[in-house]
Amino acid sequence: MVTTTWAPVPADSGFGVENLPYGVFRPTGGAPRAGVRIGEHVLDLAAALGDPVFAAPSLNAFLARGRRAWSATRAEIVSLLTDPARAREGAAHLYALGDVTLQLPFEVADYVDFYASEHHATNLGRLFRPDSAALLPNWKHLPVGYHGRAGTVVASGTPVVRPAGQRKAPSDDAPTFGPSVRLDIEAELGFVVGAGSDLGKPVGTADFAEHVFGVCVVNDWSARDIQAWEYVPLGPFLGKSFATSISHWITPLEALEAARVETPTQSPEPLPHLRDTENWGLDIDLEVELHGTIVSRPPYAQMYWSPAQMLAHLTSNGASLRTGDLFASGTVSGPERDQRGSFIELTWNGAEPLRLPDGTERTFLEDGDVVSLRASAPGTSGARIALGEVTATIGPTPA
């Protein structure tokens, strides 16, 4: 059943009252503040709810309040937006999206990126280790991940400058330094931590929703040539840390109840501390768009490791969580070619170029390319909800 609202929400907008993602906006001539998106508007929460926690340039103080407060606030917002008697009151605090500037929604504390898609990991294993097993021995026993750079997480719309770094092709005698020639994307989901945890106390899979507030769309930009030369033996570093883009909107977990599914069968069975008895697989569909053409539709439901398992592994050694921590899923890829979430897979490491409608081809990204990622999920009303969009334009390496 669709919940009705007095707010102007276009049909099939993806941003009805069953969604209500949080973000930070700056009205013309005003200071940044928090709001929720409803249709093509944003509701000023500080004004509408009379709560000064939302009169801030980030969501962090609100996120730190914890799950009970998140749920109570959501119920209060839904009540305001669905009560016809409060329409005049609420409408006074709506801003059209075209009249505001959207910003990074939270201050990122730590950033961790995982490698949770079996299809993605298998594809890369086949590309780079054709004479060995595609998956390394540890892959089905724990969610593999690496620590990224929180300071280079940026909001959708921020241009991405082509990074420079050391590269060494197999045919080269020595490394060279210069702009990356194999710039790539990774279509991912990100999970935003609200409530922190104590150092030395692991967080189990059953407590996932007590700590994680919501979900955003992530593009983990990757310079494949820099990455290939540097990653042995300690993993990704400069080939990843130049930029990670996230959507402006954080969709609360509470809005994703209808999207929850079981993960694919996990064999061997994970060790006890990684067993996800709450079924935190998510039926979320992504889109990868290059210059207005959708080139891939990765299915998140096929991810091998759930976000609850990622969080449990992240803290299993006693590492603490902080408000504003972000962890991402790793590239989302499915079994079909048009379900691959990176260009290194879509073009099979450049051997099978993508042909665009204008006749041009791509293996990796060129300066001026515009990439957009989107995601949607089933909502509680039966209609689909949108998780926002991540868009960026590739700029040249500075001279």
mmCIF file of N, CA, C and O in Angstrom, residues 51-119:
data_model
loop_
_atom_site.group_PDB
_atom_site.id
_atom_site.type_symbol
_atom_site.label_atom_id
_atom_site.label_comp_id
_atom_site.label_asym_id
_atom_site.label_seq_id
_atom_site.Cartn_x
_atom_site.Cartn_y
_atom_site.Cartn_z
ATOM 1 N N ASP A 51 14.707 20.916 15.886
ATOM 2 C CA ASP A 51 15.820 20.218 16.523
ATOM 3 C C ASP A 51 17.136 20.800 16.011
ATOM 4 O O ASP A 51 17.483 20.640 14.838
ATOM 5 N N PRO A 52 17.913 21.464 16.883
ATOM 6 C CA PRO A 52 19.149 22.113 16.426
ATOM 7 C C PRO A 52 20.220 21.144 15.950
ATOM 8 O O PRO A 52 21.194 21.575 15.319
ATOM 9 N N VAL A 53 20.082 19.836 16.221
ATOM 10 C CA VAL A 53 21.092 18.891 15.740
ATOM 11 C C VAL A 53 21.178 18.897 14.220
ATOM 12 O O VAL A 53 22.218 18.563 13.638
ATOM 13 N N PHE A 54 20.090 19.304 13.564
ATOM 14 C CA PHE A 54 20.065 19.324 12.102
ATOM 15 C C PHE A 54 20.539 20.653 11.517
ATOM 16 O O PHE A 54 20.681 20.760 10.299
ATOM 17 N N ALA A 55 20.792 21.659 12.369
ATOM 18 C CA ALA A 55 21.307 22.938 11.890
ATOM 19 C C ALA A 55 22.829 22.880 11.872
ATOM 20 O O ALA A 55 23.518 23.665 12.512
ATOM 21 N N ALA A 56 23.354 21.913 11.149
ATOM 22 C CA ALA A 56 24.793 21.645 11.128
ATOM 23 C C ALA A 56 25.196 21.236 9.722
ATOM 24 O O ALA A 56 24.367 20.753 8.940
ATOM 25 N N PRO A 57 26.480 21.402 9.371
ATOM 26 C CA PRO A 57 26.928 21.069 8.021
ATOM 27 C C PRO A 57 27.213 19.590 7.799
ATOM 28 O O PRO A 57 27.764 19.218 6.770
ATOM 29 N N SER A 58 26.857 18.736 8.742
ATOM 30 C CA SER A 58 26.999 17.295 8.559
ATOM 31 C C SER A 58 25.952 16.584 9.404
ATOM 32 O O SER A 58 25.383 17.159 10.340
ATOM 33 N N LEU A 59 25.739 15.305 9.075
ATOM 34 C CA LEU A 59 24.768 14.488 9.804
ATOM 35 C C LEU A 59 25.366 13.817 11.036
ATOM 36 O O LEU A 59 24.654 13.125 11.763
ATOM 37 N N ASN A 60 26.652 14.000 11.300
ATOM 38 C CA ASN A 60 27.332 13.188 12.301
ATOM 39 C C ASN A 60 26.706 13.245 13.681
ATOM 40 O O ASN A 60 26.562 12.211 14.355
ATOM 41 N N ALA A 61 26.335 14.429 14.145
ATOM 42 C CA ALA A 61 25.766 14.535 15.489
ATOM 43 C C ALA A 61 24.455 13.775 15.584
ATOM 44 O O ALA A 61 24.157 13.140 16.611
ATOM 45 N N PHE A 62 23.658 13.827 14.536
ATOM 46 C CA PHE A 62 22.413 13.046 14.525
ATOM 47 C C PHE A 62 22.714 11.554 14.468
ATOM 48 O O PHE A 62 22.113 10.757 15.198
ATOM 49 N N LEU A 63 23.657 11.142 13.620
ATOM 50 C CA LEU A 63 23.991 9.729 13.491
ATOM 51 C C LEU A 63 24.440 9.149 14.825
ATOM 52 O O LEU A 63 24.152 7.984 15.148
ATOM 53 N N ALA A 64 25.139 9.947 15.617
ATOM 54 C CA ALA A 64 25.670 9.464 16.898
ATOM 55 C C ALA A 64 24.577 9.169 17.915
ATOM 56 O O ALA A 64 24.840 8.499 18.921
ATOM 57 N N ARG A 65 23.358 9.626 17.691
ATOM 58 C CA ARG A 65 22.279 9.398 18.652
ATOM 59 C C ARG A 65 21.835 7.943 18.717
ATOM 60 O O ARG A 65 21.253 7.511 19.709
ATOM 61 N N GLY A 66 22.045 7.175 17.675
ATOM 62 C CA GLY A 66 21.741 5.755 17.721
ATOM 63 C C GLY A 66 20.395 5.375 17.156
ATOM 64 O O GLY A 66 19.560 6.219 16.797
ATOM 65 N N ARG A 67 20.180 4.056 17.118
ATOM 66 C CA ARG A 67 19.052 3.492 16.387
ATOM 67 C C ARG A 67 17.697 3.943 16.909
ATOM 68 O O ARG A 67 16.785 4.225 16.121
ATOM 69 N N ARG A 68 17.528 4.015 18.197
ATOM 70 C CA ARG A 68 16.226 4.421 18.738
ATOM 71 C C ARG A 68 15.869 5.832 18.277
ATOM 72 O O ARG A 68 14.728 6.105 17.877
ATOM 73 N N ALA A 69 16.844 6.731 18.310
ATOM 74 C CA ALA A 69 16.593 8.103 17.868
ATOM 75 C C ALA A 69 16.356 8.159 16.367
ATOM 76 O O ALA A 69 15.509 8.932 15.896
ATOM 77 N N TRP A 70 17.093 7.354 15.596
ATOM 78 C CA TRP A 70 16.883 7.334 14.145
ATOM 79 C C TRP A 70 15.438 6.943 13.824
ATOM 80 O O TRP A 70 14.790 7.560 12.993
ATOM 81 N N SER A 71 14.956 5.891 14.492
ATOM 82 C CA SER A 71 13.607 5.395 14.226
ATOM 83 C C SER A 71 12.550 6.412 14.649
ATOM 84 O O SER A 71 11.571 6.647 13.932
ATOM 85 N N ALA A 72 12.743 7.034 15.826
ATOM 86 C CA ALA A 72 11.769 8.015 16.310
ATOM 87 C C ALA A 72 11.718 9.231 15.394
ATOM 88 O O ALA A 72 10.631 9.766 15.108
ATOM 89 N N THR A 73 12.872 9.665 14.899
ATOM 90 C CA THR A 73 12.910 10.820 14.008
ATOM 91 C C THR A 73 12.229 10.506 12.688
ATOM 92 O O THR A 73 11.480 11.331 12.143
ATOM 93 N N ARG A 74 12.482 9.310 12.167
ATOM 94 C CA ARG A 74 11.826 8.916 10.916
ATOM 95 C C ARG A 74 10.315 8.912 11.080
ATOM 96 O O ARG A 74 9.580 9.400 10.205
ATOM 97 N N ALA A 75 9.822 8.373 12.196
ATOM 98 C CA ALA A 75 8.377 8.341 12.440
ATOM 99 C C ALA A 75 7.808 9.753 12.523
ATOM 100 O O ALA A 75 6.705 10.028 12.030
ATOM 101 N N GLU A 76 8.553 10.662 13.131
ATOM 102 C CA GLU A 76 8.096 12.049 13.247
ATOM 103 C C GLU A 76 8.021 12.716 11.872
ATOM 104 O O GLU A 76 7.074 13.457 11.579
ATOM 105 N N ILE A 77 9.012 12.440 11.026
ATOM 106 C CA ILE A 77 9.012 13.017 9.676
ATOM 107 C C ILE A 77 7.851 12.464 8.853
ATOM 108 O O ILE A 77 7.155 13.215 8.148
ATOM 109 N N VAL A 78 7.632 11.149 8.931
ATOM 110 C CA VAL A 78 6.517 10.540 8.203
ATOM 111 C C VAL A 78 5.190 11.135 8.663
ATOM 112 O O VAL A 78 4.305 11.448 7.848
ATOM 113 N N SER A 79 5.041 11.318 9.965
ATOM 114 C CA SER A 79 3.804 11.908 10.489
ATOM 115 C C SER A 79 3.578 13.311 9.924
ATOM 116 O O SER A 79 2.469 13.657 9.506
ATOM 117 N N LEU A 80 4.629 14.108 9.903
ATOM 118 C CA LEU A 80 4.510 15.459 9.364
ATOM 119 C C LEU A 80 4.113 15.442 7.893
ATOM 120 O O LEU A 80 3.231 16.200 7.459
ATOM 121 N N LEU A 81 4.738 14.561 7.108
ATOM 122 C CA LEU A 81 4.530 14.561 5.661
ATOM 123 C C LEU A 81 3.234 13.885 5.226
ATOM 124 O O LEU A 81 2.840 14.017 4.064
ATOM 125 N N THR A 82 2.584 13.167 6.114
ATOM 126 C CA THR A 82 1.360 12.449 5.731
ATOM 127 C C THR A 82 0.107 12.995 6.410
ATOM 128 O O THR A 82 -0.992 12.513 6.134
ATOM 129 N N ASP A 83 0.231 13.984 7.274
ATOM 130 C CA ASP A 83 -0.919 14.562 7.974
ATOM 131 C C ASP A 83 -1.389 15.798 7.215
ATOM 132 O O ASP A 83 -0.704 16.825 7.207
ATOM 133 N N PRO A 84 -2.547 15.738 6.562
ATOM 134 C CA PRO A 84 -3.021 16.891 5.793
ATOM 135 C C PRO A 84 -3.151 18.150 6.642
ATOM 136 O O PRO A 84 -2.969 19.261 6.126
ATOM 137 N N ALA A 85 -3.426 17.983 7.932
ATOM 138 C CA ALA A 85 -3.581 19.148 8.795
ATOM 139 C C ALA A 85 -2.262 19.878 9.017
ATOM 140 O O ALA A 85 -2.262 21.035 9.483
ATOM 141 N N ARG A 86 -1.136 19.222 8.697
ATOM 142 C CA ARG A 86 0.171 19.844 8.914
ATOM 143 C C ARG A 86 0.823 20.266 7.590
ATOM 144 O O ARG A 86 1.990 20.631 7.562
ATOM 145 N N ALA A 87 0.034 20.237 6.523
ATOM 146 C CA ALA A 87 0.590 20.538 5.203
ATOM 147 C C ALA A 87 1.138 21.957 5.122
ATOM 148 O O ALA A 87 2.243 22.182 4.607
ATOM 149 N N ARG A 88 0.385 22.947 5.618
ATOM 150 C CA ARG A 88 0.859 24.329 5.539
ATOM 151 C C ARG A 88 2.120 24.500 6.377
ATOM 152 O O ARG A 88 3.079 25.151 5.947
ATOM 153 N N GLU A 89 2.116 23.906 7.552
ATOM 154 C CA GLU A 89 3.296 23.969 8.431
ATOM 155 C C GLU A 89 4.528 23.367 7.748
ATOM 156 O O GLU A 89 5.608 23.962 7.742
ATOM 157 N N GLY A 90 4.351 22.171 7.173
ATOM 158 C CA GLY A 90 5.490 21.495 6.566
ATOM 159 C C GLY A 90 5.956 22.150 5.283
ATOM 160 O O GLY A 90 7.164 22.245 5.021
ATOM 161 N N ALA A 91 5.003 22.620 4.460
ATOM 162 C CA ALA A 91 5.351 23.215 3.174
ATOM 163 C C ALA A 91 6.231 24.451 3.333
ATOM 164 O O ALA A 91 7.023 24.773 2.444
ATOM 165 N N ALA A 92 6.111 25.124 4.472
ATOM 166 C CA ALA A 92 6.924 26.315 4.713
ATOM 167 C C ALA A 92 8.409 25.979 4.841
ATOM 168 O O ALA A 92 9.255 26.867 4.748
ATOM 169 N N HIS A 93 8.715 24.684 5.024
ATOM 170 C CA HIS A 93 10.099 24.279 5.240
ATOM 171 C C HIS A 93 10.636 23.405 4.105
ATOM 172 O O HIS A 93 11.646 22.731 4.259
ATOM 173 N N LEU A 94 9.945 23.445 2.956
ATOM 174 C CA LEU A 94 10.407 22.714 1.784
ATOM 175 C C LEU A 94 11.204 23.634 0.864
ATOM 176 O O LEU A 94 10.811 24.785 0.620
ATOM 177 N N TYR A 95 12.318 23.116 0.343
ATOM 178 C CA TYR A 95 13.108 23.826 -0.656
ATOM 179 C C TYR A 95 13.147 22.983 -1.922
ATOM 180 O O TYR A 95 13.380 21.770 -1.866
ATOM 181 N N ALA A 96 12.937 23.618 -3.057
ATOM 182 C CA ALA A 96 13.114 22.914 -4.328
ATOM 183 C C ALA A 96 14.588 22.557 -4.492
ATOM 184 O O ALA A 96 15.479 23.340 -4.153
ATOM 185 N N LEU A 97 14.852 21.353 -5.021
ATOM 186 C CA LEU A 97 16.238 20.918 -5.194
ATOM 187 C C LEU A 97 17.026 21.879 -6.078
ATOM 188 O O LEU A 97 18.225 22.073 -5.886
ATOM 189 N N GLY A 98 16.350 22.486 -7.041
ATOM 190 C CA GLY A 98 17.029 23.418 -7.920
ATOM 191 C C GLY A 98 17.463 24.704 -7.247
ATOM 192 O O GLY A 98 18.241 25.479 -7.808
ATOM 193 N N ASP A 99 16.966 24.942 -6.034
ATOM 194 C CA ASP A 99 17.284 26.178 -5.314
ATOM 195 C C ASP A 99 18.314 25.969 -4.208
ATOM 196 O O ASP A 99 18.568 26.897 -3.426
ATOM 197 N N VAL A 100 18.873 24.779 -4.095
ATOM 198 C CA VAL A 100 19.838 24.510 -3.034
ATOM 199 C C VAL A 100 21.094 23.875 -3.624
ATOM 200 O O VAL A 100 21.088 23.386 -4.754
ATOM 201 N N THR A 101 22.153 23.895 -2.844
ATOM 202 C CA THR A 101 23.396 23.220 -3.203
ATOM 203 C C THR A 101 23.576 22.035 -2.268
ATOM 204 O O THR A 101 23.555 22.199 -1.040
ATOM 205 N N LEU A 102 23.721 20.855 -2.847
ATOM 206 C CA LEU A 102 23.903 19.651 -2.042
ATOM 207 C C LEU A 102 25.378 19.461 -1.724
ATOM 208 O O LEU A 102 26.251 19.762 -2.548
ATOM 209 N N GLN A 103 25.656 18.926 -0.533
ATOM 210 C CA GLN A 103 27.029 18.791 -0.059
ATOM 211 C C GLN A 103 27.301 17.364 0.411
ATOM 212 O O GLN A 103 26.383 16.536 0.464
ATOM 213 N N LEU A 104 28.560 17.084 0.760
ATOM 214 C CA LEU A 104 28.899 15.814 1.371
ATOM 215 C C LEU A 104 28.038 15.644 2.616
ATOM 216 O O LEU A 104 28.025 16.529 3.477
ATOM 217 N N PRO A 105 27.304 14.535 2.743
ATOM 218 C CA PRO A 105 26.307 14.449 3.808
ATOM 219 C C PRO A 105 26.855 14.206 5.215
ATOM 220 O O PRO A 105 26.164 14.501 6.187
ATOM 221 N N PHE A 106 28.063 13.676 5.333
ATOM 222 C CA PHE A 106 28.616 13.427 6.672
ATOM 223 C C PHE A 106 30.126 13.540 6.623
ATOM 224 O O PHE A 106 30.741 13.456 5.553
ATOM 225 N N GLU A 107 30.720 13.759 7.767
ATOM 226 C CA GLU A 107 32.174 13.793 7.867
ATOM 227 C C GLU A 107 32.670 12.359 7.966
ATOM 228 O O GLU A 107 32.299 11.631 8.888
ATOM 229 N N VAL A 108 33.503 11.955 7.030
ATOM 230 C CA VAL A 108 33.970 10.575 6.981
ATOM 231 C C VAL A 108 35.093 10.386 8.000
ATOM 232 O O VAL A 108 36.112 11.085 7.959
ATOM 233 N N ALA A 109 34.886 9.443 8.902
ATOM 234 C CA ALA A 109 35.891 9.166 9.937
ATOM 235 C C ALA A 109 36.961 8.224 9.390
ATOM 236 O O ALA A 109 38.118 8.604 9.242
ATOM 237 N N ASP A 110 36.600 6.998 9.105
ATOM 238 C CA ASP A 110 37.487 6.030 8.470
ATOM 239 C C ASP A 110 36.779 5.465 7.245
ATOM 240 O O ASP A 110 35.543 5.448 7.186
ATOM 241 N N TYR A 111 37.558 4.992 6.286
ATOM 242 C CA TYR A 111 36.985 4.406 5.078
ATOM 243 C C TYR A 111 37.648 3.058 4.812
ATOM 244 O O TYR A 111 38.876 2.960 4.750
ATOM 245 N N VAL A 112 36.823 2.034 4.669
ATOM 246 C CA VAL A 112 37.283 0.677 4.361
ATOM 247 C C VAL A 112 36.528 0.199 3.126
ATOM 248 O O VAL A 112 35.310 0.409 3.015
ATOM 249 N N ASP A 113 37.244 -0.425 2.213
ATOM 250 C CA ASP A 113 36.614 -0.954 1.007
ATOM 251 C C ASP A 113 36.807 -2.468 0.967
ATOM 252 O O ASP A 113 37.931 -2.959 1.165
ATOM 253 N N PHE A 114 35.725 -3.180 0.711
ATOM 254 C CA PHE A 114 35.775 -4.639 0.651
ATOM 255 C C PHE A 114 35.807 -5.132 -0.792
ATOM 256 O O PHE A 114 35.894 -4.348 -1.745
ATOM 257 N N TYR A 115 35.729 -6.432 -0.932
ATOM 258 C CA TYR A 115 35.933 -7.137 -2.215
ATOM 259 C C TYR A 115 34.952 -8.309 -2.196
ATOM 260 O O TYR A 115 35.340 -9.454 -2.270
ATOM 261 N N ALA A 116 33.636 -7.983 -2.048
ATOM 262 C CA ALA A 116 32.652 -8.965 -1.607
ATOM 263 C C ALA A 116 31.896 -9.672 -2.722
ATOM 264 O O ALA A 116 31.070 -10.542 -2.446
ATOM 265 N N SER A 117 32.163 -9.314 -3.989
ATOM 266 C CA SER A 117 31.473 -9.969 -5.102
ATOM 267 C C SER A 117 32.299 -11.135 -5.622
ATOM 268 O O SER A 117 33.429 -10.945 -6.087
ATOM 269 N N GLU A 118 31.728 -12.332 -5.582
ATOM 270 C CA GLU A 118 32.442 -13.501 -6.101
ATOM 271 C C GLU A 118 32.662 -13.366 -7.608
ATOM 272 O O GLU A 118 33.714 -13.767 -8.127
ATOM 273 N N HIS A 119 31.696 -12.791 -8.313
ATOM 274 C CA HIS A 119 31.842 -12.648 -9.764
ATOM 275 C C HIS A 119 32.970 -11.678 -10.096
ATOM 276 O O HIS A 119 33.778 -11.936 -11.003
#
